[in-house]
Short mmCIF file of N, CA and C in Angstrom, two decimals:
data_model
loop_
_atom_site.label_atom_id
_atom_site.label_comp_id
_atom_site.label_asym_id
_atom_site.label_seq_id
_atom_site.Cartn_x
_atom_site.Cartn_y
_atom_site.Cartn_z
N UNK A 268 -33.82 138.75 88.26
CA UNK A 268 -33.26 139.84 87.96
C UNK A 268 -34.40 140.69 88.75
N UNK A 269 -34.04 141.15 89.86
CA UNK A 269 -35.31 141.56 91.47
C UNK A 269 -35.34 143.47 90.96
N UNK A 270 -34.60 143.45 91.28
CA UNK A 270 -34.00 145.24 91.23
C UNK A 270 -32.96 145.92 90.38
N UNK A 271 -33.60 146.62 89.70
CA UNK A 271 -32.06 147.77 88.54
C UNK A 271 -31.57 148.09 89.33
N UNK A 272 -30.93 149.10 89.43
CA UNK A 272 -30.32 150.62 89.96
C UNK A 272 -30.11 151.01 88.49
N UNK A 273 -30.19 152.38 89.05
CA UNK A 273 -30.25 152.61 87.36
C UNK A 273 -28.87 154.30 87.34
N UNK A 274 -28.40 154.12 87.43
CA UNK A 274 -26.81 154.95 87.62
C UNK A 274 -26.46 155.84 86.94
N UNK A 275 -26.05 157.01 86.40
CA UNK A 275 -26.16 158.47 85.84
C UNK A 275 -24.41 157.38 85.31
N UNK A 276 -24.50 158.10 83.78
CA UNK A 276 -22.86 157.27 83.43
C UNK A 276 -22.15 158.36 83.25
N UNK A 277 -22.60 159.55 83.72
CA UNK A 277 -21.96 160.88 84.01
C UNK A 277 -21.46 161.11 85.07
N UNK A 278 -21.49 160.57 85.90
CA UNK A 278 -21.61 161.10 87.53
C UNK A 278 -20.38 159.66 88.63
N UNK A 279 -18.83 160.38 88.02
CA UNK A 279 -17.86 158.71 88.46
C UNK A 279 -18.45 159.05 90.05
N UNK A 280 -19.01 159.85 90.74
CA UNK A 280 -18.67 158.82 92.63
C UNK A 280 -20.26 158.21 92.31
N UNK A 281 -21.57 158.77 92.06
CA UNK A 281 -22.77 157.88 92.11
C UNK A 281 -22.32 155.82 90.72
N UNK A 282 -21.52 156.52 90.21
CA UNK A 282 -20.52 154.95 89.46
C UNK A 282 -20.46 153.69 90.95
N UNK A 283 -19.08 154.75 91.34
CA UNK A 283 -18.23 153.94 92.54
C UNK A 283 -19.19 153.58 93.51
N UNK A 284 -20.15 153.97 93.44
CA UNK A 284 -20.75 153.51 95.17
C UNK A 284 -21.65 152.22 94.33
N UNK A 285 -21.87 151.95 93.30
CA UNK A 285 -23.05 151.38 92.40
C UNK A 285 -23.29 149.65 92.57
N UNK A 286 -21.77 149.04 93.17
CA UNK A 286 -21.72 148.17 93.92
C UNK A 286 -22.11 147.04 95.30
N UNK A 287 -22.22 148.57 96.00
CA UNK A 287 -22.52 148.02 97.47
C UNK A 287 -23.92 148.14 97.36
N UNK A 288 -25.07 148.76 96.77
CA UNK A 288 -26.50 148.81 96.76
C UNK A 288 -26.72 148.07 97.40
N UNK A 289 -26.98 147.35 96.94
CA UNK A 289 -27.57 145.10 96.88
C UNK A 289 -28.64 145.33 96.06
N UNK A 290 -28.13 145.47 94.89
CA UNK A 290 -29.49 145.97 93.65
C UNK A 290 -29.05 144.40 93.17
N UNK A 291 -30.21 144.28 92.46
CA UNK A 291 -29.73 142.09 91.82
C UNK A 291 -28.23 142.81 89.90
N UNK A 292 -29.15 144.05 89.47
CA UNK A 292 -28.62 144.42 88.73
C UNK A 292 -27.94 146.07 88.55
N UNK A 293 -26.89 146.68 88.38
CA UNK A 293 -27.03 148.16 88.37
C UNK A 293 -26.85 147.95 86.61
N UNK A 294 -27.53 149.40 86.13
CA UNK A 294 -27.20 149.88 84.88
C UNK A 294 -26.99 151.32 84.66
N UNK A 295 -26.14 151.32 84.20
CA UNK A 295 -24.81 152.48 83.92
C UNK A 295 -25.47 153.26 82.18
N UNK A 296 -26.45 154.12 83.62
CA UNK A 296 -27.23 154.63 81.87
C UNK A 296 -26.19 156.04 81.40
N UNK A 297 -26.54 156.18 79.58
CA UNK A 297 -25.96 156.30 78.49
C UNK A 297 -27.54 157.40 78.44
N UNK A 298 -28.51 156.90 78.72
CA UNK A 298 -29.44 157.68 77.65
C UNK A 298 -29.98 158.44 78.54
N UNK A 299 -30.68 158.77 79.37
CA UNK A 299 -32.18 159.86 79.32
C UNK A 299 -30.92 160.47 80.57
N UNK A 300 -30.72 160.21 81.67
CA UNK A 300 -29.57 160.69 82.38
C UNK A 300 -28.43 161.77 82.34
N UNK A 301 -27.78 161.36 80.40
CA UNK A 301 -26.97 162.25 80.49
C UNK A 301 -26.88 163.36 79.56
N UNK A 302 -26.44 164.84 79.43
CA UNK A 302 -27.00 165.53 78.75
C UNK A 302 -26.40 165.73 77.32
N UNK A 303 -27.06 165.73 76.38
CA UNK A 303 -26.24 165.32 75.28
C UNK A 303 -25.01 166.17 74.89
N UNK A 304 -24.34 167.24 75.23
CA UNK A 304 -23.23 167.97 75.43
C UNK A 304 -22.63 166.94 76.55
N UNK A 305 -22.64 165.80 77.54
CA UNK A 305 -21.80 164.84 78.42
C UNK A 305 -21.97 163.55 78.25
N UNK A 306 -22.65 162.83 76.50
CA UNK A 306 -22.86 161.87 75.78
C UNK A 306 -20.62 161.17 75.93
N UNK A 307 -20.15 161.90 75.27
CA UNK A 307 -18.60 161.31 74.96
C UNK A 307 -18.14 161.07 76.23
N UNK A 308 -17.55 161.82 77.11
CA UNK A 308 -16.64 161.77 77.98
C UNK A 308 -17.85 160.70 79.30
N UNK A 309 -18.55 160.57 79.05
CA UNK A 309 -20.43 159.52 79.80
C UNK A 309 -19.33 158.06 79.21
N UNK A 310 -19.38 158.05 78.11
CA UNK A 310 -18.99 156.57 77.40
C UNK A 310 -18.06 156.02 78.44
N UNK A 311 -17.15 157.40 77.25
CA UNK A 311 -15.47 156.90 78.70
C UNK A 311 -15.45 156.00 79.60
N UNK A 312 -16.29 156.94 80.63
CA UNK A 312 -16.57 157.09 81.81
C UNK A 312 -16.95 156.14 82.31
N UNK A 313 -18.01 155.10 81.39
CA UNK A 313 -18.73 153.81 81.58
C UNK A 313 -18.17 152.51 81.33
N UNK A 314 -17.61 153.04 80.02
CA UNK A 314 -16.48 151.18 79.91
C UNK A 314 -15.34 151.90 80.32
N UNK A 315 -14.63 152.93 81.21
CA UNK A 315 -14.16 152.20 82.82
C UNK A 315 -14.73 151.23 83.37
N UNK A 316 -15.61 152.03 83.06
CA UNK A 316 -16.40 151.36 84.51
C UNK A 316 -16.40 149.54 84.73
N UNK A 317 -16.79 149.73 83.37
CA UNK A 317 -17.43 148.34 83.11
C UNK A 317 -16.46 146.53 84.17
N UNK A 318 -15.74 147.13 83.25
CA UNK A 318 -14.57 146.21 83.73
C UNK A 318 -14.34 145.64 86.08
N UNK A 319 -14.45 147.11 86.30
CA UNK A 319 -14.11 147.94 87.40
C UNK A 319 -15.63 147.31 88.39
N UNK A 320 -16.68 147.33 88.28
CA UNK A 320 -17.90 146.45 88.63
C UNK A 320 -17.55 145.71 88.69
N UNK A 321 -17.92 144.67 87.30
CA UNK A 321 -17.37 143.44 87.01
C UNK A 321 -16.57 142.48 87.69
N UNK A 322 -15.08 142.68 88.32
CA UNK A 322 -14.52 142.63 88.87
C UNK A 322 -14.91 142.37 90.66
N UNK A 323 -16.02 143.16 90.97
CA UNK A 323 -16.28 142.69 93.15
C UNK A 323 -17.52 141.73 92.46
N UNK A 324 -17.16 141.05 93.97
CA UNK A 324 -18.97 140.29 93.94
C UNK A 324 -19.79 141.54 94.47
N UNK A 325 -20.52 141.79 92.91
CA UNK A 325 -21.29 142.74 92.81
C UNK A 325 -22.64 142.68 91.73
N UNK A 326 -23.20 143.06 91.56
CA UNK A 326 -24.80 142.75 90.43
C UNK A 326 -23.77 142.86 89.08
N UNK A 327 -25.30 142.40 88.42
CA UNK A 327 -24.54 142.07 87.00
C UNK A 327 -24.45 143.60 86.47
N UNK A 328 -23.56 143.77 85.48
CA UNK A 328 -23.58 144.92 85.00
C UNK A 328 -23.93 144.93 84.01
N UNK A 329 -25.45 146.04 83.11
CA UNK A 329 -25.87 146.43 82.27
C UNK A 329 -24.93 147.90 81.97
N UNK A 330 -25.64 148.19 80.76
CA UNK A 330 -25.40 149.88 80.72
C UNK A 330 -27.03 149.83 79.80
N UNK A 331 -27.83 150.94 79.58
CA UNK A 331 -28.60 151.34 79.21
C UNK A 331 -27.88 152.60 77.89
N UNK A 332 -27.80 151.67 76.25
CA UNK A 332 -27.66 152.91 75.34
C UNK A 332 -28.53 153.60 75.12
N UNK A 333 -28.21 154.64 74.56
CA UNK A 333 -28.72 154.92 73.59
C UNK A 333 -29.80 154.93 73.00
N UNK A 334 -31.41 154.79 71.79
CA UNK A 334 -32.42 154.57 71.27
C UNK A 334 -31.42 153.81 69.87
N UNK A 335 -31.47 153.48 68.87
CA UNK A 335 -31.24 153.39 67.83
C UNK A 335 -31.18 155.55 67.36
N UNK A 336 -32.70 155.21 66.77
CA UNK A 336 -32.37 156.44 66.01
C UNK A 336 -32.11 157.57 66.54
N UNK A 337 -31.40 157.96 67.49
CA UNK A 337 -30.84 158.34 68.70
C UNK A 337 -29.43 159.29 67.44
N UNK A 338 -28.81 157.87 67.01
CA UNK A 338 -28.15 158.02 66.36
C UNK A 338 -26.56 158.43 67.13
N UNK A 339 -26.82 157.45 67.88
CA UNK A 339 -25.44 157.40 69.05
C UNK A 339 -24.94 155.80 70.03
N UNK A 340 -25.26 155.48 68.90
CA UNK A 340 -25.41 153.86 69.78
C UNK A 340 -24.76 153.25 69.22
N UNK A 341 -24.26 153.20 68.08
CA UNK A 341 -22.77 152.46 67.98
C UNK A 341 -21.77 153.11 68.26
N UNK A 342 -21.57 153.62 68.95
CA UNK A 342 -20.67 155.48 69.72
C UNK A 342 -20.77 154.38 71.11
N UNK A 343 -21.73 154.45 71.57
CA UNK A 343 -22.30 153.63 72.36
C UNK A 343 -21.63 152.23 72.96
N UNK A 344 -22.09 151.37 71.72
CA UNK A 344 -21.97 149.33 71.99
C UNK A 344 -20.28 149.65 72.21
N UNK A 345 -19.56 150.74 71.51
CA UNK A 345 -17.56 150.93 71.05
C UNK A 345 -17.14 151.38 72.20
N UNK A 346 -17.68 151.53 73.03
CA UNK A 346 -17.35 152.18 74.11
C UNK A 346 -17.16 151.40 75.33
N UNK A 347 -18.67 150.68 75.63
CA UNK A 347 -19.08 149.59 76.98
C UNK A 347 -19.09 148.25 76.28
N UNK A 348 -18.47 147.92 75.29
CA UNK A 348 -18.53 146.36 75.19
C UNK A 348 -17.04 146.36 76.09
N UNK A 349 -17.58 145.73 76.85
CA UNK A 349 -15.82 144.88 77.32
C UNK A 349 -15.95 143.28 78.33
N UNK A 350 -15.26 142.69 78.98
CA UNK A 350 -15.43 141.34 79.39
C UNK A 350 -15.56 142.22 80.72
N UNK A 351 -16.89 141.45 81.32
CA UNK A 351 -17.87 141.48 81.99
C UNK A 351 -19.23 142.10 81.81
N UNK A 352 -19.41 142.67 81.23
CA UNK A 352 -20.80 142.96 81.03
C UNK A 352 -21.36 142.42 80.57
N UNK A 353 -22.32 142.28 81.08
CA UNK A 353 -23.87 141.48 81.39
C UNK A 353 -24.36 141.63 79.82
N UNK A 354 -24.53 142.99 79.77
CA UNK A 354 -26.37 143.00 78.51
C UNK A 354 -25.98 145.01 78.35
N UNK A 355 -27.62 145.19 77.47
CA UNK A 355 -27.88 145.98 76.94
C UNK A 355 -29.30 146.53 77.73
N UNK A 356 -29.79 147.03 77.79
CA UNK A 356 -30.64 147.99 77.89
C UNK A 356 -31.11 148.74 76.86
N UNK A 357 -31.69 148.04 76.20
CA UNK A 357 -32.02 149.26 74.73
C UNK A 357 -33.20 149.67 74.79
N UNK A 358 -33.51 150.99 75.23
CA UNK A 358 -34.38 152.06 75.12
C UNK A 358 -35.14 152.53 73.99
N UNK A 359 -36.75 152.87 74.30
CA UNK A 359 -37.87 152.65 73.31
C UNK A 359 -38.18 152.05 72.28
N UNK A 360 -38.06 150.65 72.89
CA UNK A 360 -37.89 149.73 71.94
C UNK A 360 -39.70 149.62 71.31
N UNK A 361 -39.97 149.38 69.60
CA UNK A 361 -40.95 148.96 69.94
C UNK A 361 -41.92 148.27 68.34
N UNK A 362 -39.86 147.33 68.26
CA UNK A 362 -40.38 146.82 67.14
C UNK A 362 -39.73 145.53 67.38
N UNK A 363 -39.20 144.90 67.34
CA UNK A 363 -38.82 143.06 67.07
C UNK A 363 -37.66 143.38 65.87
N UNK A 364 -37.70 144.63 65.01
CA UNK A 364 -36.96 144.49 64.47
C UNK A 364 -35.52 144.95 64.76
N UNK A 365 -35.55 145.92 65.65
CA UNK A 365 -34.66 146.74 66.51
C UNK A 365 -33.81 146.12 67.09
N UNK A 366 -34.78 144.84 68.31
CA UNK A 366 -34.19 143.90 68.43
C UNK A 366 -32.86 143.33 67.73
N UNK A 367 -33.38 143.02 66.63
CA UNK A 367 -32.61 142.76 65.58
C UNK A 367 -31.64 143.24 65.25
N UNK A 368 -31.23 144.06 65.30
CA UNK A 368 -30.45 145.26 65.14
C UNK A 368 -29.27 145.78 65.61
N UNK A 369 -30.31 145.52 66.81
CA UNK A 369 -28.69 145.88 68.06
C UNK A 369 -28.35 144.02 68.41
N UNK A 370 -28.86 143.10 68.06
CA UNK A 370 -28.30 142.04 67.73
C UNK A 370 -26.74 142.64 66.63
N UNK A 371 -27.27 142.06 65.68
CA UNK A 371 -26.26 142.14 64.79
C UNK A 371 -25.16 143.08 64.96
N UNK A 372 -25.60 144.19 66.05
CA UNK A 372 -24.41 145.45 66.34
C UNK A 372 -23.35 144.75 67.68
N UNK A 373 -24.51 143.71 68.62
CA UNK A 373 -23.29 143.49 69.20
C UNK A 373 -22.25 142.42 68.28
N UNK A 374 -23.26 141.81 67.55
CA UNK A 374 -22.00 140.25 67.31
C UNK A 374 -20.41 140.85 66.36
N UNK A 375 -20.87 141.96 65.99
CA UNK A 375 -19.91 143.01 65.47
C UNK A 375 -17.86 143.42 67.05
N UNK A 376 -19.11 143.58 68.21
CA UNK A 376 -18.46 144.13 69.20
C UNK A 376 -18.01 142.71 69.43
N UNK A 377 -18.23 141.78 69.76
CA UNK A 377 -18.30 140.88 70.42
C UNK A 377 -16.92 139.66 69.70
N UNK A 378 -16.99 139.70 68.35
CA UNK A 378 -16.08 139.51 67.45
C UNK A 378 -15.06 141.09 67.69
N UNK A 379 -14.69 141.90 67.81
CA UNK A 379 -13.73 142.37 68.21
C UNK A 379 -13.38 142.65 69.48
N UNK A 380 -14.20 141.81 70.17
CA UNK A 380 -13.13 142.48 71.40
C UNK A 380 -13.18 141.12 72.33
N UNK A 381 -13.03 140.47 70.86
CA UNK A 381 -13.01 138.34 71.28
C UNK A 381 -13.39 137.90 72.15
N UNK A 382 -15.19 138.45 72.49
CA UNK A 382 -15.92 137.61 73.71
C UNK A 382 -16.72 136.74 73.10
N UNK A 383 -17.20 135.70 73.41
CA UNK A 383 -17.89 134.71 72.68
C UNK A 383 -19.02 135.07 72.48
N UNK A 384 -19.48 134.82 71.06
CA UNK A 384 -20.70 135.53 70.46
C UNK A 384 -21.77 134.61 71.09
N UNK A 385 -22.70 135.66 71.00
CA UNK A 385 -24.11 135.77 71.73
C UNK A 385 -24.06 136.08 73.51
N UNK A 386 -22.72 135.88 74.21
CA UNK A 386 -23.12 136.27 75.74
C UNK A 386 -23.62 137.30 75.69
N UNK A 387 -23.92 138.59 75.01
CA UNK A 387 -23.80 139.57 75.99
C UNK A 387 -25.58 139.50 75.31
N UNK A 388 -26.32 140.09 76.66
CA UNK A 388 -27.67 140.03 76.90
C UNK A 388 -27.98 141.43 76.34
N UNK A 389 -29.13 141.28 75.66
CA UNK A 389 -30.93 142.74 76.08
C UNK A 389 -31.52 142.66 76.38
N UNK A 390 -31.87 143.80 77.57
CA UNK A 390 -33.27 143.99 77.53
C UNK A 390 -34.11 145.31 77.34
N UNK A 391 -35.26 144.93 76.22
CA UNK A 391 -35.68 145.48 75.99
C UNK A 391 -36.16 146.38 76.66
N UNK A 392 -36.88 148.27 76.48
CA UNK A 392 -36.86 148.56 77.78
C UNK A 392 -38.58 149.49 76.27
N UNK A 393 -39.78 148.84 77.08
CA UNK A 393 -40.66 149.64 76.10
C UNK A 393 -41.39 150.47 76.94
N UNK A 394 -41.82 151.89 75.52
CA UNK A 394 -41.32 152.91 76.30
C UNK A 394 -43.06 153.63 75.53
N UNK A 395 -43.81 152.44 75.08
CA UNK A 395 -44.70 153.52 74.60
C UNK A 395 -45.93 152.26 74.06
N UNK A 396 -47.52 152.61 73.50
CA UNK A 396 -48.58 151.91 73.49
C UNK A 396 -48.07 150.45 72.69
N UNK A 397 -47.22 151.28 71.39
CA UNK A 397 -47.01 150.43 69.71
C UNK A 397 -46.03 148.95 70.74
N UNK A 398 -44.82 149.57 71.79
CA UNK A 398 -44.02 148.33 72.23
C UNK A 398 -44.84 147.59 72.91
N UNK A 399 -45.90 147.62 73.51
CA UNK A 399 -46.97 147.22 74.25
C UNK A 399 -47.53 146.34 73.19
N UNK A 400 -48.48 146.71 72.48
CA UNK A 400 -48.47 145.84 71.67
C UNK A 400 -48.32 144.48 71.31
N UNK A 401 -46.73 145.19 71.02
CA UNK A 401 -45.95 144.77 70.52
C UNK A 401 -44.92 143.56 71.16
N UNK A 402 -45.16 143.38 72.54
CA UNK A 402 -44.21 143.01 73.43
C UNK A 402 -43.87 141.34 73.40
N UNK A 403 -44.55 140.38 72.86
CA UNK A 403 -44.76 139.28 72.48
C UNK A 403 -43.40 139.51 71.12
N UNK A 404 -43.74 139.73 70.49
CA UNK A 404 -42.65 139.68 69.08
C UNK A 404 -41.10 140.60 69.41
N UNK A 405 -40.93 141.37 70.23
CA UNK A 405 -39.62 141.60 71.00
C UNK A 405 -39.46 141.38 71.87
N UNK A 406 -40.06 140.36 72.19
CA UNK A 406 -39.78 139.36 73.97
C UNK A 406 -38.83 138.72 73.02
N UNK A 407 -40.08 138.01 71.91
CA UNK A 407 -39.13 136.31 71.09
C UNK A 407 -38.44 136.65 69.32
N UNK A 408 -37.97 137.43 70.10
CA UNK A 408 -36.69 138.50 68.54
C UNK A 408 -35.35 137.36 68.53
N UNK A 409 -35.30 137.76 69.53
CA UNK A 409 -33.73 137.23 70.06
C UNK A 409 -33.15 136.21 71.66
N UNK A 410 -32.71 135.42 70.82
CA UNK A 410 -32.49 134.41 72.21
C UNK A 410 -31.50 135.65 73.20
N UNK A 411 -31.37 136.26 72.80
CA UNK A 411 -29.97 137.61 73.37
C UNK A 411 -31.16 137.98 74.62
N UNK A 412 -32.82 138.30 73.94
CA UNK A 412 -33.45 138.84 75.25
C UNK A 412 -33.41 138.16 76.16
N UNK A 413 -33.15 138.28 77.89
CA UNK A 413 -33.35 138.01 79.10
C UNK A 413 -34.68 138.59 79.36
N UNK A 414 -35.26 139.62 79.43
CA UNK A 414 -36.37 140.20 79.35
C UNK A 414 -36.55 141.04 79.45
N UNK A 415 -38.00 141.55 79.64
CA UNK A 415 -38.68 143.11 79.33
C UNK A 415 -38.90 143.82 80.11
N UNK A 416 -38.85 145.10 79.34
CA UNK A 416 -38.94 146.43 81.51
C UNK A 416 -39.85 147.21 80.49
N UNK A 417 -40.93 147.57 80.69
CA UNK A 417 -41.94 148.49 80.63
C UNK A 417 -41.10 149.87 81.83
N UNK A 418 -41.53 150.53 81.15
CA UNK A 418 -41.50 152.34 81.20
C UNK A 418 -42.21 152.91 82.03
N UNK A 419 -42.17 153.84 82.38
CA UNK A 419 -42.79 154.14 83.47
C UNK A 419 -45.00 155.33 82.51
N UNK A 420 -44.37 155.00 80.70
CA UNK A 420 -45.53 155.70 80.38
C UNK A 420 -46.38 154.90 80.10
N UNK A 421 -45.47 153.51 79.91
CA UNK A 421 -46.38 152.30 80.10
C UNK A 421 -47.29 151.68 80.27
N UNK A 422 -47.81 152.20 81.87
CA UNK A 422 -48.45 152.17 82.51
C UNK A 422 -50.07 152.18 82.53
N UNK A 423 -50.90 151.10 82.68
CA UNK A 423 -52.22 151.28 82.07
C UNK A 423 -53.60 152.26 82.92
N UNK A 424 -52.52 152.60 83.65
CA UNK A 424 -52.69 153.67 84.45
C UNK A 424 -52.46 155.42 84.03
N UNK A 425 -52.00 155.33 83.08
CA UNK A 425 -51.32 156.56 82.98
C UNK A 425 -52.12 156.27 80.99
N UNK A 426 -52.24 155.63 80.64
CA UNK A 426 -53.07 155.68 79.94
C UNK A 426 -54.98 156.52 79.71
N UNK A 427 -55.22 155.71 80.67
CA UNK A 427 -57.00 155.76 80.95
C UNK A 427 -57.13 154.85 80.49
N UNK A 428 -58.88 154.91 80.07
CA UNK A 428 -59.29 153.76 79.51
C UNK A 428 -59.31 153.25 78.41
N UNK A 429 -59.61 154.43 77.57
CA UNK A 429 -59.38 154.03 76.10
C UNK A 429 -58.15 153.28 75.90
N UNK A 430 -56.93 153.64 76.31
CA UNK A 430 -55.26 153.30 76.27
C UNK A 430 -55.87 151.15 76.50
N UNK A 431 -56.09 151.65 78.03
CA UNK A 431 -56.33 150.02 78.41
C UNK A 431 -57.14 149.26 77.19
N UNK A 432 -58.43 150.05 76.91
CA UNK A 432 -59.00 148.42 76.20
C UNK A 432 -58.14 148.20 75.36
N UNK A 433 -57.13 149.17 74.43
CA UNK A 433 -57.04 148.95 72.99
C UNK A 433 -55.39 147.75 73.84
N UNK A 434 -54.96 147.94 74.69
CA UNK A 434 -53.73 147.45 75.33
C UNK A 434 -54.32 145.60 75.00
N UNK A 435 -55.61 146.17 76.44
CA UNK A 435 -55.50 144.72 76.51
C UNK A 435 -56.51 144.16 75.30
N UNK A 436 -56.87 144.85 75.24
CA UNK A 436 -57.74 143.73 73.50
C UNK A 436 -56.42 143.36 72.81
N UNK A 437 -55.54 143.80 72.89
CA UNK A 437 -54.73 143.05 71.86
C UNK A 437 -53.52 141.75 72.40
N UNK A 438 -53.13 142.28 73.78
CA UNK A 438 -52.28 141.61 74.26
C UNK A 438 -52.64 141.11 75.31
N UNK A 439 -54.06 140.66 75.77
CA UNK A 439 -54.22 140.54 76.83
C UNK A 439 -55.97 139.09 76.66
N UNK A 440 -55.63 137.32 77.46
CA UNK A 440 -56.29 136.64 76.90
C UNK A 440 -57.84 137.31 78.13
N UNK A 441 -58.41 138.07 79.17
CA UNK A 441 -58.85 138.02 79.66
C UNK A 441 -59.93 139.70 79.17
N UNK A 442 -60.74 139.79 78.09
CA UNK A 442 -61.22 141.16 77.85
C UNK A 442 -61.42 141.88 79.16
N UNK A 443 -62.22 141.01 80.33
CA UNK A 443 -62.62 142.28 82.05
C UNK A 443 -61.51 143.00 82.39
N UNK A 444 -60.14 142.46 81.77
CA UNK A 444 -59.37 143.58 82.57
C UNK A 444 -59.24 144.99 81.33
N UNK A 445 -59.64 145.36 80.63
CA UNK A 445 -59.79 146.48 79.54
C UNK A 445 -60.79 147.07 80.59
N UNK A 446 -61.51 146.58 81.87
CA UNK A 446 -62.59 147.00 82.28
C UNK A 446 -62.73 147.38 83.73
N UNK A 447 -61.55 147.21 84.03
CA UNK A 447 -60.90 147.73 85.45
C UNK A 447 -60.63 149.32 85.74
N UNK A 448 -61.16 149.89 86.29
CA UNK A 448 -60.85 151.08 87.24
C UNK A 448 -59.37 151.53 88.05
N UNK A 449 -58.98 152.62 87.28
CA UNK A 449 -57.86 153.06 88.10
C UNK A 449 -58.17 153.30 89.95
N UNK A 450 -56.81 152.49 90.07
CA UNK A 450 -57.02 152.98 91.47
C UNK A 450 -57.26 153.59 91.91
N UNK A 451 -57.86 154.01 93.77
CA UNK A 451 -58.04 155.68 94.29
C UNK A 451 -56.36 156.03 93.74
N UNK A 452 -57.03 157.37 93.74
CA UNK A 452 -54.86 157.97 93.69
C UNK A 452 -54.78 157.84 92.22
N UNK A 453 -54.97 157.18 91.01
CA UNK A 453 -54.40 157.76 89.85
C UNK A 453 -54.97 157.62 88.86
N UNK A 454 -54.28 158.31 88.30
CA UNK A 454 -52.36 158.79 88.46
C UNK A 454 -52.46 159.27 89.36
N UNK A 455 -51.25 159.67 90.05
CA UNK A 455 -51.31 160.59 90.92
C UNK A 455 -51.18 162.08 90.35
#
């Protein structure tokens, strides 16, 4: 997957146009793009659009669900797991245990919907320094993991030198990485 298009799950017009964008994957977003008071109707709308988008010669369809601690995840999965869904993006992942717990929830939903076991993939979204440090464990936690994605706040340029030094000493084999200066103009 080279390009991921995030589409707010509460915006019907945008959902209708999502298939024709040329992106490799469309991520129907139920998390940050949807205000709290619109979560429930957005779930239903996204659940209705999953089979519609997947029938077209369109990009792979994923849903960015709400995080485990949010209290919304199970309701999200219940509403959006449908035939044609390629997988889910789980935000704010900082531990392999979150991927494993999501896997158990997906097992239940696949069984309930008559989908083949293990057919839904997972893209953990790493959005913290802790997640970066745990990235190897997160990526190898389950055969469902298709890829991992880094959120904008985990860029080494946003951490400054101390954060880069910490992450690079834990995650990269080349300690020289930690001493590279930020590019001119970063952070913007």
